[in-house]
Each structure stands twice: as C-alpha cells, then as structure tokens.
mmCIF file of C-alpha atoms in Angstrom:
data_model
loop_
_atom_site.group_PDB
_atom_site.id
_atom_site.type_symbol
_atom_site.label_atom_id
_atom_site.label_comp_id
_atom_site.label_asym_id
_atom_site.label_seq_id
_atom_site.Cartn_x
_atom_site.Cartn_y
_atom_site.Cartn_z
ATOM 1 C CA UNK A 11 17.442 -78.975 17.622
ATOM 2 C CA UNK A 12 19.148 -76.870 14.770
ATOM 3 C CA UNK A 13 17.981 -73.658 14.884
ATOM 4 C CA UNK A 14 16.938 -71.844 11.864
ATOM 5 C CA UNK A 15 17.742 -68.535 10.638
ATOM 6 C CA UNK A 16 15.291 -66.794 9.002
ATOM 7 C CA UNK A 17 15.210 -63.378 7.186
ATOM 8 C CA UNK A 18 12.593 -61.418 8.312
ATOM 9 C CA UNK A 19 11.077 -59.386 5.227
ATOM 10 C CA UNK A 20 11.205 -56.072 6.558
ATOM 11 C CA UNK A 21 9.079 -53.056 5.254
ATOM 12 C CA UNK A 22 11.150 -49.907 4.040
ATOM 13 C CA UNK A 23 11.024 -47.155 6.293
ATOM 14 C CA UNK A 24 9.419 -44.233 4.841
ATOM 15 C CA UNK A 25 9.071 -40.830 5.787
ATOM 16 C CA UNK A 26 5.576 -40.442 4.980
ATOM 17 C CA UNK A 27 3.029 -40.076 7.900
ATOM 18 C CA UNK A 28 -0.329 -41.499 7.656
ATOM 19 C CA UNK A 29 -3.071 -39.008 6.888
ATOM 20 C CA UNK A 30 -3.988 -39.174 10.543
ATOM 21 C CA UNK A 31 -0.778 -38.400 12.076
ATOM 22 C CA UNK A 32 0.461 -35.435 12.569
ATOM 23 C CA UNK A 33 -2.443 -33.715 12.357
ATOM 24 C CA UNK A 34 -3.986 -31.390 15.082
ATOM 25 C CA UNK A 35 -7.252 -31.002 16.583
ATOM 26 C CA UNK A 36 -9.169 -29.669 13.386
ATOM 27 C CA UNK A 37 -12.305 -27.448 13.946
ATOM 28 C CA UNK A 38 -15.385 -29.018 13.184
ATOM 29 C CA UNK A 39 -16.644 -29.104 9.617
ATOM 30 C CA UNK A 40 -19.392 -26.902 10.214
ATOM 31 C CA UNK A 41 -17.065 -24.540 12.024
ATOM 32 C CA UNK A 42 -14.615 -24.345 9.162
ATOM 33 C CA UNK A 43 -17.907 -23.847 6.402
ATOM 34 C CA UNK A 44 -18.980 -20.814 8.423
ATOM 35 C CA UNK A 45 -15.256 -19.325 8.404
ATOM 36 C CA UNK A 46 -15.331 -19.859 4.876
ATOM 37 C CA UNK A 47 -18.683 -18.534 4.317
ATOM 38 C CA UNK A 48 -17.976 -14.994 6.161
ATOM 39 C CA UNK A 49 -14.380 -14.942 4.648
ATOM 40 C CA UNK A 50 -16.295 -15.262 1.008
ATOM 41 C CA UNK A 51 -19.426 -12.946 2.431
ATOM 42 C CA UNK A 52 -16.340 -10.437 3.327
ATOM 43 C CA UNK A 53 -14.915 -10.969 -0.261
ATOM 44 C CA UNK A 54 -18.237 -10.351 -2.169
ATOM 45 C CA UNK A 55 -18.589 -6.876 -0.232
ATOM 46 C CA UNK A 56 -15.119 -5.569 -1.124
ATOM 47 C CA UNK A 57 -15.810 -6.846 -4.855
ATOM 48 C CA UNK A 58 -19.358 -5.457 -4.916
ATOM 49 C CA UNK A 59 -17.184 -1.941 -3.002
ATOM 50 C CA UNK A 60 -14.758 -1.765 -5.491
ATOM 51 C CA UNK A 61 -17.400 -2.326 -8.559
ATOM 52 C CA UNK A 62 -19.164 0.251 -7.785
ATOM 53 C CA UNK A 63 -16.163 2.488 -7.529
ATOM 54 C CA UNK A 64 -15.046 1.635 -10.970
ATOM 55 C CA UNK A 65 -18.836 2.201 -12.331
ATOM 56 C CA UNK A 66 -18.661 6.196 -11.072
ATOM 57 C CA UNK A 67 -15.032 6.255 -12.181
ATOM 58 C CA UNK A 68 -16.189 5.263 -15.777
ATOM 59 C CA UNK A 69 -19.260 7.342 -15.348
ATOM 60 C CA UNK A 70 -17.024 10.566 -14.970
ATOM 61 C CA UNK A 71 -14.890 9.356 -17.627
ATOM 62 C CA UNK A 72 -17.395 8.863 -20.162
ATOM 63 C CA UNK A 73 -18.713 12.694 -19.069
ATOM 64 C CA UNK A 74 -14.995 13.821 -19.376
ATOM 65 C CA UNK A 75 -14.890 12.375 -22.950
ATOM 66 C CA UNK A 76 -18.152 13.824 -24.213
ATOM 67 C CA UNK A 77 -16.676 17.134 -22.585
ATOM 68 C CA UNK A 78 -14.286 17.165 -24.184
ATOM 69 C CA UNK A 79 -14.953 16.180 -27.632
ATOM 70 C CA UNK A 80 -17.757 18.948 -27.723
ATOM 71 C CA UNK A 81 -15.200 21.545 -26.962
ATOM 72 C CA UNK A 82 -13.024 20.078 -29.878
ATOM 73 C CA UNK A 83 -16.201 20.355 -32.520
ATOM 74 C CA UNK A 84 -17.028 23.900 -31.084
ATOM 75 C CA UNK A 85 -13.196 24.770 -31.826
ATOM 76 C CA UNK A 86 -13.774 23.427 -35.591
ATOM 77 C CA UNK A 87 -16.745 25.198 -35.690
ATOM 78 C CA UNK A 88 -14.975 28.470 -34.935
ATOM 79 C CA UNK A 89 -12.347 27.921 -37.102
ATOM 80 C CA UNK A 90 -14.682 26.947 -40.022
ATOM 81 C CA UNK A 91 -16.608 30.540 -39.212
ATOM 82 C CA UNK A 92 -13.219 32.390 -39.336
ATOM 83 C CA UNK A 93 -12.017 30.909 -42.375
ATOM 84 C CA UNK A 94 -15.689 31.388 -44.006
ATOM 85 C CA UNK A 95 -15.826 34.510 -42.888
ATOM 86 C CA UNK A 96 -12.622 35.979 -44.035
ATOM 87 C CA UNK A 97 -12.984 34.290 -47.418
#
C-alpha cells in the first residue's frame, strides 16, 4: 500500500487566551454590585462634603464683596462731602 502524505491544515498559534482562561475566581455578581454601590455611596458623601464646603466658602465671599464695596461707596461719599464742603 502507498502511503499518502497529507498536509495537515494547521491553525496559527495565537497568543490570545479565551475569555475564560486566565481568569480567577471572580466574586459573585451581587458581591461586586454591593462593592460598587458603597464605593459610589462613599463618593456621593465626599461630593455632597465638599459641596457644602464650597456653598459657605461662596457665602463668605459674597459677604466679603458686599463688605467691601460698601466701604468703597462710604469712601466716595466722604470724599464727595470734602470736596463739597470745601468748595
């Protein structure tokens, strides 16, 4: 009997892993939801923290401002008096 050579079609070897190797035991979905939940619940309270910060800094701010653009009109004031005054 002759014997036949055939040419196996081979695949090309790739580096790639499947999607389900290589990976380690994952937590359970609703494990990883409830770490994501608190993370985010942890998130909202330093946002909601740091808004309220910024709404008393621009408080005293806006005070600071008023301040200080009464104190410029009482200086014009003044100086209008002198000048009428000495006129």
């Amino acid at each position: 009997m002759a014997e036949r050579a055939q040419a196996k079609a081979k695949r090309p070897t790739t580096t790639h892993r499947r999607r389900s190797e290589g990976r380690t035991a994952a937590a359970p979905a609703g494990d990883r939801s409830a770490q994501r939940i608190k993370t985010l619940e942890r998130e909202s309270e330093r946002l909601k923290a740091a808004l309220v910060e910024a709404e008393e800094r621009i408080a005293r701010l806006e005070a600071s401002r008023a301040e200080t653009v009464n104190r410029i009109d009482w200086v014009l004031d003044s100086l209008h008096n002198v000048l009428e005054s000495s006129a």
